[in-house]
Amino acid sequence: MAELTLRVCALYPDLMNIYADRGNLTVFERRCAWRGIGFELAGAGIGDAIDPDAHDLFYIGGGQDRDQALCARDLASVKREALHAAAGRGAVVFAVCGGHQLLGHGYELEHERLPGVGLVDLDTRREAGPRLLGNIAIALALPGGPATLAGFENHAGRTYLGAGTAPLGRVLEGNGNNGADGTEGVRGGPYGTVIGTYIHGPLLPKNTGFADWLTATALAIPTAALSPLDDALEAAAHAEAARAAGL
Ligand code: GLN
């Protein structure tokens, strides 16, 4: 697969990197290297224009409300059109927690409303009540993807999906989008390649099968076309989680 190259663009890599979410990028890089797939990483900060055709996967990590406030207007103005064009040709937009919260219409805070980038039909708001905090496991139904994801969540915002909008998965343990409706994350866009989730860990070191699903989707190849790597430890952990959840 030497001719393949995964081209990743990290949006706001300094501001949106809570819980070392940038570690997700290291997983893409390492797994590409182990398979002989090329890997290119670009970064785009506030004010930077992005080329929708120059990257296969756009990544946004999590962030505190104050850092999200710095990014939200830029995301919804400077980068909006390019991200819609990228999703419109099947590129992956992958967003964690604070990034997930900004994928939809907006994020309602106590004294202001942050705009969203409008890629999917969801809305996020701060509500009275505790932070949604702790370990989380979800069940997925992704063709060629893993059956479960596991990680950690810590968010005050609650996300609500629009009526026709698919979640990324269903909560097995933990809170997910809002602690009430059992949904976790989002999967949308014209090709189902706009992916949001509240799960940190960082997510991908604990969920290598999902890293592969994202990589294959971004490269527009089947997951099965990626050469196998030694994921025995991850597989054993997931098998145990699935057994405990009665899956
Ligand atoms: N600032 C957001 C919230 O608290 C997201 C936090 C995060 O990315 N962990 O809801």
Coordinates of C-alpha atoms and ligand atoms in Angstrom, one line a residue:
M1 CA 0.0 0.0 0.0
A2 CA 3.0 2.3 -0.4
E3 CA 1.1 4.4 -2.9
L4 CA -1.5 5.4 -0.2
T5 CA -1.0 8.5 1.9
L6 CA -3.3 9.6 4.7
R7 CA -3.4 13.4 4.7
V8 CA -4.6 14.8 8.0
C9 CA -5.4 18.4 9.0
A10 CA -5.6 19.1 12.7
L11 CA -7.8 22.1 13.4
Y12 CA -6.7 24.3 16.4
P13 CA -4.1 21.7 17.6
D14 CA -3.0 24.0 20.5
L15 CA -6.3 25.2 21.7
M16 CA -8.3 22.0 21.2
N17 CA -6.2 19.4 22.9
I18 CA -7.7 18.6 26.3
Y19 CA -6.7 15.2 27.8
A20 CA -4.0 15.0 25.2
D21 CA -6.5 14.4 22.5
R22 CA -3.6 15.1 20.1
G23 CA -2.6 11.5 20.9
N24 CA -5.3 10.4 18.5
L25 CA -3.1 11.8 15.7
T26 CA -0.1 9.8 16.9
V27 CA -2.2 6.7 16.5
F28 CA -3.0 7.5 12.9
E29 CA 0.6 8.3 12.2
R30 CA 2.0 5.1 13.9
R31 CA -0.5 2.7 12.3
C32 CA 0.1 4.2 8.9
A33 CA 3.9 3.9 9.4
W34 CA 3.6 0.2 10.5
R35 CA 1.6 -0.5 7.3
G36 CA 3.8 1.4 4.9
I37 CA 1.1 4.0 4.3
G38 CA 2.3 7.5 3.9
F39 CA 1.2 10.1 6.5
E40 CA 1.0 13.9 6.2
L41 CA 0.0 16.1 9.1
A42 CA -0.9 19.8 8.7
G43 CA -2.3 22.1 11.3
A44 CA -4.7 25.0 10.9
G45 CA -5.1 27.6 13.6
I46 CA -7.4 30.7 14.0
G47 CA -7.5 32.7 10.8
D48 CA -5.9 30.0 8.6
A49 CA -7.8 29.0 5.5
I50 CA -8.0 25.3 4.7
D51 CA -8.1 23.5 1.4
P52 CA -11.0 21.0 1.3
D53 CA -9.2 18.8 -1.3
A54 CA -5.8 18.8 0.4
H55 CA -6.7 16.5 3.3
D56 CA -8.5 13.2 3.8
L57 CA -9.3 13.7 7.4
F58 CA -10.0 16.9 9.4
Y59 CA -9.6 16.5 13.2
I60 CA -10.8 18.7 16.1
G61 CA -10.0 17.7 19.7
G62 CA -11.7 18.6 22.9
G63 CA -11.4 21.9 24.7
Q64 CA -12.5 24.0 27.6
D65 CA -15.4 26.4 27.0
R66 CA -13.1 29.4 26.9
D67 CA -10.9 27.8 24.3
Q68 CA -13.9 26.7 22.3
A69 CA -15.1 30.3 22.3
L70 CA -11.9 31.3 20.7
C71 CA -12.3 28.7 17.9
A72 CA -16.0 28.6 17.4
R73 CA -16.4 31.8 15.4
D74 CA -13.4 31.0 13.2
L75 CA -14.7 27.5 12.6
A76 CA -18.1 28.8 11.6
S77 CA -16.8 31.5 9.3
V78 CA -13.2 31.1 8.0
K79 CA -13.4 27.3 7.8
R80 CA -17.1 26.6 7.3
E81 CA -17.3 26.4 3.5
A82 CA -14.2 24.3 3.2
L83 CA -15.4 21.8 5.8
H84 CA -18.7 21.5 4.1
A85 CA -17.0 20.9 0.7
A86 CA -14.7 18.3 2.3
A87 CA -17.6 16.4 3.9
G88 CA -19.4 16.8 0.6
R89 CA -16.8 14.7 -1.2
G90 CA -16.6 12.1 1.5
A91 CA -13.6 13.3 3.5
V92 CA -13.7 12.5 7.2
V93 CA -14.4 15.2 9.8
F94 CA -13.6 13.7 13.2
A95 CA -14.3 15.7 16.3
V96 CA -13.9 14.9 20.0
C97 CA -15.9 16.4 22.9
G98 CA -15.5 20.2 22.5
G99 CA -15.1 19.7 18.8
H100 CA -18.2 17.4 18.7
Q101 CA -20.2 20.1 20.4
L102 CA -19.3 22.6 17.6
L103 CA -20.3 20.3 14.7
G104 CA -24.0 21.4 14.7
H105 CA -26.0 24.5 15.1
G106 CA -24.3 26.0 18.2
Y107 CA -23.3 25.7 21.8
E108 CA -25.5 27.6 24.3
L109 CA -23.5 28.8 27.2
E110 CA -24.8 30.7 30.2
H111 CA -24.1 34.2 28.8
E112 CA -23.4 33.6 25.1
R113 CA -24.2 31.3 22.2
L114 CA -21.2 29.9 20.3
P115 CA -21.9 29.3 16.6
G116 CA -21.5 25.7 15.2
V117 CA -20.1 24.8 11.8
G118 CA -23.5 23.3 10.7
L119 CA -22.2 20.0 9.4
V120 CA -24.8 17.9 11.2
D121 CA -28.2 18.6 12.9
L122 CA -27.3 18.8 16.6
D123 CA -27.3 21.4 19.3
T124 CA -25.4 21.7 22.5
R125 CA -26.3 23.5 25.7
R126 CA -25.2 24.1 29.2
E127 CA -27.8 23.0 31.6
A128 CA -28.2 22.8 35.4
G129 CA -26.8 19.5 36.7
P130 CA -23.5 17.8 37.2
R131 CA -20.8 17.4 34.7
L132 CA -21.1 14.2 32.8
L133 CA -18.0 12.6 34.0
G134 CA -16.5 9.1 34.1
N135 CA -15.8 6.0 32.1
I136 CA -17.9 5.3 29.1
A137 CA -18.5 2.4 26.7
I138 CA -20.7 2.5 23.6
A139 CA -22.0 0.0 21.1
L140 CA -21.5 0.9 17.4
A141 CA -23.1 -0.3 14.2
L142 CA -20.4 0.8 11.7
P143 CA -19.9 -1.4 8.6
G144 CA -16.4 -2.8 8.9
G145 CA -15.9 -1.0 12.2
P146 CA -15.5 -2.3 15.8
A147 CA -18.5 -3.3 17.9
T148 CA -17.6 -1.1 20.9
L149 CA -15.7 2.0 21.9
A150 CA -14.4 2.6 25.4
G151 CA -12.9 5.7 27.0
F152 CA -13.5 8.6 29.3
E153 CA -16.0 11.5 29.2
N154 CA -16.0 14.9 31.0
H155 CA -18.4 17.5 29.8
A156 CA -20.8 20.1 31.1
G157 CA -22.5 20.7 27.8
R158 CA -25.4 18.4 26.7
T159 CA -25.8 17.6 23.0
Y160 CA -29.2 16.8 21.4
L161 CA -29.4 15.3 18.0
G162 CA -32.1 16.4 15.5
A163 CA -34.8 13.9 14.7
G164 CA -33.3 12.3 11.6
T165 CA -29.7 12.4 12.9
A166 CA -27.8 9.2 13.7
P167 CA -25.7 8.9 16.8
L168 CA -22.2 7.3 16.5
G169 CA -23.3 4.7 19.0
R170 CA -25.6 3.7 21.9
V171 CA -24.4 4.1 25.5
L172 CA -23.6 0.9 27.4
E173 CA -22.0 2.5 30.4
G174 CA -21.7 6.3 31.1
N175 CA -23.6 9.3 29.8
G176 CA -23.0 10.0 26.2
N177 CA -24.5 13.0 24.5
N178 CA -26.8 14.2 27.3
G179 CA -27.1 11.6 30.0
A180 CA -30.7 11.0 29.1
D181 CA -31.5 9.6 25.7
G182 CA -28.8 6.9 25.4
T183 CA -27.2 8.4 22.3
E184 CA -23.5 9.0 22.0
G185 CA -21.8 11.1 19.4
V186 CA -23.0 11.7 15.9
R187 CA -22.5 10.2 12.4
G188 CA -23.7 12.4 9.6
G189 CA -22.8 14.3 6.5
P190 CA -23.7 13.3 2.9
Y191 CA -21.4 10.2 3.1
G192 CA -21.7 9.5 6.8
T193 CA -18.1 10.7 7.3
V194 CA -18.8 13.5 9.8
I195 CA -18.1 11.8 13.1
G196 CA -18.4 13.3 16.6
T197 CA -17.9 11.7 20.0
Y198 CA -17.5 12.7 23.6
I199 CA -15.0 10.0 24.2
H200 CA -11.4 10.9 25.3
G201 CA -8.7 8.6 26.4
P202 CA -7.3 9.8 24.1
L203 CA -9.9 7.7 22.2
L204 CA -7.8 6.0 19.5
P205 CA -5.0 4.3 21.5
K206 CA -7.8 2.4 23.3
N207 CA -9.8 1.8 20.2
T208 CA -7.5 0.9 17.4
G209 CA -10.2 -0.7 15.4
F210 CA -11.9 2.6 15.3
A211 CA -8.7 4.3 14.2
D212 CA -8.6 1.8 11.3
W213 CA -12.2 2.5 10.4
L214 CA -11.5 6.2 10.3
T215 CA -8.3 5.7 8.3
A216 CA -9.9 3.4 5.8
T217 CA -13.0 5.7 5.4
A218 CA -10.7 8.7 4.8
L219 CA -8.7 6.7 2.2
A220 CA -12.0 5.5 0.6
I221 CA -10.9 1.8 1.0
P222 CA -12.6 -1.1 2.9
T223 CA -11.2 -1.5 6.5
A224 CA -10.4 -5.1 5.5
A225 CA -7.9 -3.8 2.9
L226 CA -5.7 -2.5 5.7
S227 CA -3.0 -5.1 6.6
P228 CA -3.5 -6.6 10.1
L229 CA -1.4 -5.3 13.0
D230 CA -0.9 -7.0 16.4
D231 CA -3.9 -5.7 18.4
A232 CA -4.2 -8.7 20.7
L233 CA -4.2 -6.5 23.9
E234 CA -6.9 -4.2 22.6
A235 CA -9.0 -7.1 21.3
A236 CA -8.8 -8.8 24.6
A237 CA -9.9 -5.7 26.5
H238 CA -12.8 -5.1 24.1
A239 CA -13.9 -8.8 24.3
E240 CA -13.9 -8.5 28.1
A241 CA -15.9 -5.2 27.9
A242 CA -18.4 -6.8 25.5
R243 CA -18.8 -9.9 27.7
A244 CA -19.4 -7.7 30.8
A245 CA -22.0 -5.7 28.9
G246 CA -23.7 -8.9 27.7
L247 CA -23.1 -8.2 24.0
Ligands
GLN1 N1 -16.0 22.5 27.3 C1 -16.9 21.4 27.0 C2 -17.8 21.0 28.2 O1 -17.4 21.1 29.3 C3 -16.1 20.2 26.5 C4 -15.0 19.8 27.5 C5 -14.1 18.7 26.9 O2 -13.7 18.8 25.7 N2 -13.8 17.8 27.7 O3 -18.9 20.6 27.9

